[in-house]
XYZ file of C-alpha atoms in Angstrom:
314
model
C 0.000 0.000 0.000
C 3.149 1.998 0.751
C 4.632 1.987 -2.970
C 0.891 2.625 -4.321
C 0.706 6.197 -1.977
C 4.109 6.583 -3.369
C 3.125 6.102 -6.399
C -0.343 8.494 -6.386
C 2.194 10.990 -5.268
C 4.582 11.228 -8.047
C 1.797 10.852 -10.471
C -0.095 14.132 -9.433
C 3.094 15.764 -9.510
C 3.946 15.545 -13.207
C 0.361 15.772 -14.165
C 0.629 19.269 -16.145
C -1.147 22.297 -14.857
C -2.075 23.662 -18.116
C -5.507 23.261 -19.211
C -9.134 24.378 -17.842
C -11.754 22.438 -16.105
C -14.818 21.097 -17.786
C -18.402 20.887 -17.375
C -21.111 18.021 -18.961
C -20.845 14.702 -19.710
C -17.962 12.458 -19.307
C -16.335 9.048 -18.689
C -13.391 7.219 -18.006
C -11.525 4.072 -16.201
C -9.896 3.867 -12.804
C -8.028 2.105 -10.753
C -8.817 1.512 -7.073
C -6.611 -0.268 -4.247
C -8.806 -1.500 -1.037
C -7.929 -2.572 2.107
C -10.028 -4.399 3.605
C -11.233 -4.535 7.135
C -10.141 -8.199 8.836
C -13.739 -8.894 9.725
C -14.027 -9.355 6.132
C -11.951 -11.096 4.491
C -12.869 -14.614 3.211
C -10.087 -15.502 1.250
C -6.951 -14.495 3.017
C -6.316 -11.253 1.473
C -7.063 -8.339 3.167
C -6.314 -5.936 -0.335
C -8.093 -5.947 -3.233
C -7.353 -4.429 -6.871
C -10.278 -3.215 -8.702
C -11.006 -2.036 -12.092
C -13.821 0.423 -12.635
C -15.511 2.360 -15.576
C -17.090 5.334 -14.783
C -19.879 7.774 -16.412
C -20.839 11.213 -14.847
C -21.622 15.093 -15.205
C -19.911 17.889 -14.215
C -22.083 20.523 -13.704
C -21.342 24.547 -12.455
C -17.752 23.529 -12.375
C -17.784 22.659 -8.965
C -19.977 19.988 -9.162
C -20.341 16.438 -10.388
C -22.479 13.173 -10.178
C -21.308 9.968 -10.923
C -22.043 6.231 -11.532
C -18.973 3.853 -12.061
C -19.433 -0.588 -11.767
C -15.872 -2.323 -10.600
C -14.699 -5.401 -10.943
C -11.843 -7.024 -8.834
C -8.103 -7.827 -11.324
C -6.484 -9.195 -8.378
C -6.763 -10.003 -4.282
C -10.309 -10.311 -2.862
C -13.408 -11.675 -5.202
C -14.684 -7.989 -5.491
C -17.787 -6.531 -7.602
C -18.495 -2.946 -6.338
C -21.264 -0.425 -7.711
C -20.553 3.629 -6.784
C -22.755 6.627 -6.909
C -20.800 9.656 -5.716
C -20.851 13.230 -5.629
C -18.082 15.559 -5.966
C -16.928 19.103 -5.273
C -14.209 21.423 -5.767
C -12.784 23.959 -3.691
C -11.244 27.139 -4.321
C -11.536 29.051 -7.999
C -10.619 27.380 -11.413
C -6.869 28.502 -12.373
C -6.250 25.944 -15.019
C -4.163 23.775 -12.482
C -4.379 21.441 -9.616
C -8.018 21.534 -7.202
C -8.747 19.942 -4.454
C -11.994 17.906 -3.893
C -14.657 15.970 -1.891
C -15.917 13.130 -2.978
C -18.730 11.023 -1.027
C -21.571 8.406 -1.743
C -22.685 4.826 -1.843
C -21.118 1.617 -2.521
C -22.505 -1.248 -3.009
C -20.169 -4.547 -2.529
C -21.075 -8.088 -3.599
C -17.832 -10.127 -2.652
C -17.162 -13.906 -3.128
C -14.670 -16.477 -1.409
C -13.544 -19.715 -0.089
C -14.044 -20.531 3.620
C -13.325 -24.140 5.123
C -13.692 -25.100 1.311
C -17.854 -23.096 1.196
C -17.898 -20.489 -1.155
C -19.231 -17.577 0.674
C -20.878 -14.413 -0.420
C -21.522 -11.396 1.330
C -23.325 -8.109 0.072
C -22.616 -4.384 1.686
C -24.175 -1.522 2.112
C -21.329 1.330 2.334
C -21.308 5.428 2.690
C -18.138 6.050 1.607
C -15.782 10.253 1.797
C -12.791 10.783 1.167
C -10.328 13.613 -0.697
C -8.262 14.171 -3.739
C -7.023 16.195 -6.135
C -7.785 16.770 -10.279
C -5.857 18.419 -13.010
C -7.228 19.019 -16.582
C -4.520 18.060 -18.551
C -5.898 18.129 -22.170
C -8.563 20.348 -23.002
C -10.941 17.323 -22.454
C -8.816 14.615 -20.471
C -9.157 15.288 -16.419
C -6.808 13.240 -13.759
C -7.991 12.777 -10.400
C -6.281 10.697 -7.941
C -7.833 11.070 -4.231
C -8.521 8.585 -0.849
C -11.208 7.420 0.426
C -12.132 5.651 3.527
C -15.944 2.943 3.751
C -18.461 2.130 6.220
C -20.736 -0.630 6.229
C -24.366 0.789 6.596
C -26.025 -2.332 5.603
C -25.410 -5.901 4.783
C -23.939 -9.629 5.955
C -21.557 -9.930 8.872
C -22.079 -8.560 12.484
C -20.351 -5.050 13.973
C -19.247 -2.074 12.257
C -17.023 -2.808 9.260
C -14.374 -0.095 7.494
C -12.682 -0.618 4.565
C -9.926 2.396 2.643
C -9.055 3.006 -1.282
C -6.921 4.956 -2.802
C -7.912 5.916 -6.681
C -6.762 6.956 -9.583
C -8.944 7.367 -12.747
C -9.136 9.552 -15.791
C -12.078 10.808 -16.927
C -12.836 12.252 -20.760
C -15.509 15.123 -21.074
C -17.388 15.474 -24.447
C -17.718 19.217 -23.892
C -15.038 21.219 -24.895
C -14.080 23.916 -22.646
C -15.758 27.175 -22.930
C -13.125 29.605 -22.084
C -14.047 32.346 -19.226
C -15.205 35.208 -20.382
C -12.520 38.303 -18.855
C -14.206 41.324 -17.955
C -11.990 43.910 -18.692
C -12.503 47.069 -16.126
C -12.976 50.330 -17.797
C -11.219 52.753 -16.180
C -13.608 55.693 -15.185
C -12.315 58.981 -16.224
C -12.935 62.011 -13.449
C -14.259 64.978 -15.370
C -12.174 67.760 -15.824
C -11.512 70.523 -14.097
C -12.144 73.366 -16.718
C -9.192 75.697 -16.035
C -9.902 79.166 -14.824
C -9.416 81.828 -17.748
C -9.402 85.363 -17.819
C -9.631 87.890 -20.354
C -7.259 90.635 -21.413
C -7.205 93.949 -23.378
C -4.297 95.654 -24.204
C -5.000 99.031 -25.882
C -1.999 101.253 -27.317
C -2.233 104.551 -28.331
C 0.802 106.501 -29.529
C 0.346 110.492 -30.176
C 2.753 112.148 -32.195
C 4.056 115.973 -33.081
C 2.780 118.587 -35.737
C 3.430 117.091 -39.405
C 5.944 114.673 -37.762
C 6.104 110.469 -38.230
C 8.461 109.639 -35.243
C 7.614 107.564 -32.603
C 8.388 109.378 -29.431
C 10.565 107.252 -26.476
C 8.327 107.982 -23.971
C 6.101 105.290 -25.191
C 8.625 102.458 -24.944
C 6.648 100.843 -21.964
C 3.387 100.737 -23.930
C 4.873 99.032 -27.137
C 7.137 96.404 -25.166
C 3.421 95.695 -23.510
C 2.174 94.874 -26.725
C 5.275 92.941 -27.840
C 5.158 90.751 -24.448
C 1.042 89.641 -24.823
C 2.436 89.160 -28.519
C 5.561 86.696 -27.881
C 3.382 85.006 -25.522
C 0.102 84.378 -27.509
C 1.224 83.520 -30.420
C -1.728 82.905 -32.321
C -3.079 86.545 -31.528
C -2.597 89.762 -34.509
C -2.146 93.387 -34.019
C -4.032 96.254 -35.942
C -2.958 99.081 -36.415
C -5.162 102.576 -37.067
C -2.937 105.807 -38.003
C -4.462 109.593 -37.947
C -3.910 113.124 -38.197
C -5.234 116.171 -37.311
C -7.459 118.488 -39.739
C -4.337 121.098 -40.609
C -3.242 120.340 -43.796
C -4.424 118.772 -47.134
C -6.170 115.465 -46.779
C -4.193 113.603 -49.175
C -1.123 114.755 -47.407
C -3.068 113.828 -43.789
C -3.942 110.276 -45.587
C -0.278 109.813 -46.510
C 0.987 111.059 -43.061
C -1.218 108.569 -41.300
C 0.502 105.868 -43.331
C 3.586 106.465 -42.481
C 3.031 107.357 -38.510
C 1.733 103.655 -38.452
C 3.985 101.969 -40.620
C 6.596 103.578 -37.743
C 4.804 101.803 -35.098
C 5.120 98.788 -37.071
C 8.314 98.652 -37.395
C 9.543 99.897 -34.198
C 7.406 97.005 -32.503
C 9.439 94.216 -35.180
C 12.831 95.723 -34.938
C 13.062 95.978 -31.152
C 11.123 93.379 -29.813
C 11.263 90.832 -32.930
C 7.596 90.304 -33.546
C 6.971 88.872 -37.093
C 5.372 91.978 -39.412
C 2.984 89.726 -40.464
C 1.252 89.725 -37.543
C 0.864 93.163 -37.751
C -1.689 95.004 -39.839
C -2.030 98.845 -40.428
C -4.015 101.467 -41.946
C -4.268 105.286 -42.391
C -7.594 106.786 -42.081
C -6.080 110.461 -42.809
C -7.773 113.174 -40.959
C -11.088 111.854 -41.608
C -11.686 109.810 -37.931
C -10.931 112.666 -34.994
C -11.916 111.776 -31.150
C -11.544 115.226 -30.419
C -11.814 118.973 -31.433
C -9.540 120.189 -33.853
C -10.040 123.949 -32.941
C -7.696 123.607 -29.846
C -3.706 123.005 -29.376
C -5.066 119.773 -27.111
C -7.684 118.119 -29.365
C -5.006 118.382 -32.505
C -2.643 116.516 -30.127
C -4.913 113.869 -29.747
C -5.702 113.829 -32.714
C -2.390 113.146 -33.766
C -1.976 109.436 -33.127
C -1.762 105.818 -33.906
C -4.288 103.278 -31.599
C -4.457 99.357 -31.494
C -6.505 97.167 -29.125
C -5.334 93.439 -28.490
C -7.998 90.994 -26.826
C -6.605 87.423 -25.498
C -7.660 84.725 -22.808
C -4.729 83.531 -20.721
C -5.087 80.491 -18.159
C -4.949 82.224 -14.617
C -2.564 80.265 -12.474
């Protein structure tokens, strides 16, 4: 019984743990090794080899039912009928699980004694443990122990009887694999980022009948060139005008060239591309104020732009 254990052992071991586990019908052979309880033996041996075929269904995974008829191939006169239930613990991870396996047996068992041929038929609940591996897509191994108690039958007292068993077992079913749910990650809105809007305005006066930008208005124009190299995708216009002193085609011309100055000051000193900046001269012909005084000329005198941008507030 010793080399058999021995044997069970290094059999589950190099059983591969590759395949799934199976559901529906199957069947397969086994072989079982009883010993016998002393009370019962007839014909001197106290083990008994049996062969068995065996038909079931797996069911859920977990569960099975099965029916399986033995007959003895050497030791004890042996002719056993099974019905057993089994279950596995623990998840399905394509390799080794353990299970339960308990039921009936139902012995009818022949032999010589003081030269009468005796029979004797048993009642038996039968439990024990094992272990199974799937190791085709349809072929299961299952090795496990198991130990019997006479319920019912010939003989006086309480008889128990132990097996150990191996058997394959062939399902008909092919695996369905598991269906893998996936998570979907669950995206957390998104903050919209605070904006603000901004508005630049320039506005550059200049001297009687005179084109030159004046320094004093360096601060305003590196203003406009800093929004500028920032927001890139923004565009400057540019509006030139003159007082009413003068002809008009000479106050059209004058206006040109006051904002073409403007212009250019704004590339050459601060690098911003020209054509991102448009102008035009409107002449005399657009005045904000009164061109009867010395102070409403002056104003009048000028070039103007307005720059409007949102910017991310940090």
């Amino acid at each position: 019984m010793k080399k058999l254990l021995i044997a069970v052992g290094g059999l589950m071991l190099a059983v591969s743990m590759s395949a799934q586990s199976q559901e529906g019908l199957y069947l397969g052979p086994s072989l079982s090794y009883y010993y016998l309880d002393s009370d019962r033996v007839v014909s001197g041996h106290d083990e008994a080899g049996v062969l068995s075929f065996n038909i079931g269904y797996r069911f859920f995974n977990d569960w099975a039912l099965e029916a399986s008829y033995g007959s003895d191939i050497a030791g004890e006169d042996i002719d056993i009928a099974q019905l057993n239930a089994y279950y596995w613990f623990g998840e399905d991870d394509g390799g080794w699980r353990t299970y339960a396996v308990g039921g009936y047996a139902y012995y009818d068992r022949e032999g010589e004694k003081n030269l009468q041929i005796e029979e004797e038929y048993t009642h038996q609940l039968q439990a024990g443990l094992g272990m199974s591996n799937m190791i085709t897509p349809q072929w299961e191994f299952r090795g496990d122990v198991r130990v019997l108690n006479k319920i019912r039958g010939e003989g006086k007292g309480s008889m128990w009887d132990a097996s150990v068993n191996l058997g394959m077992r062939y399902y008909f079913n092919k695996p369905v694999a598991p269906v893998v749910v996936v998570p979907v990650p669950v995206r957390e809105p998104e903050m919209e980022p605070e904006t603000r809007t901004l508005t630049i305005k320039l506005n550059v006066e200049f001297e009687f009948d005179k084109a030159d930008v004046l320094a004093v208005y360096g601060d305003e124009l590196e203003a406009v060139a800093n929004a500028m190299k920032v927001h890139e995708d923004i565009t400057l216009e540019l509006e030139g005008h003159t007082d009413s002193r003068g002809e008009e085609g000479y106050n059209q011309d004058l206006s040109q060239r006051r904002v073409d100055a403007v212009k250019a000051r704004i590339h050459e000193e601060y690098g911003i591309d020209v054509s991102r900046i448009t102008t035009t001269g409107y002449g005399e012909s657009r005045p904000v104020a009164d061109n009867d005084t010395d102070e409403g000329r002056a104003r009048n005198r000028r070039v103007v732009g307005e720059m409007t941008f949102t910017e991310v507030v940090k």
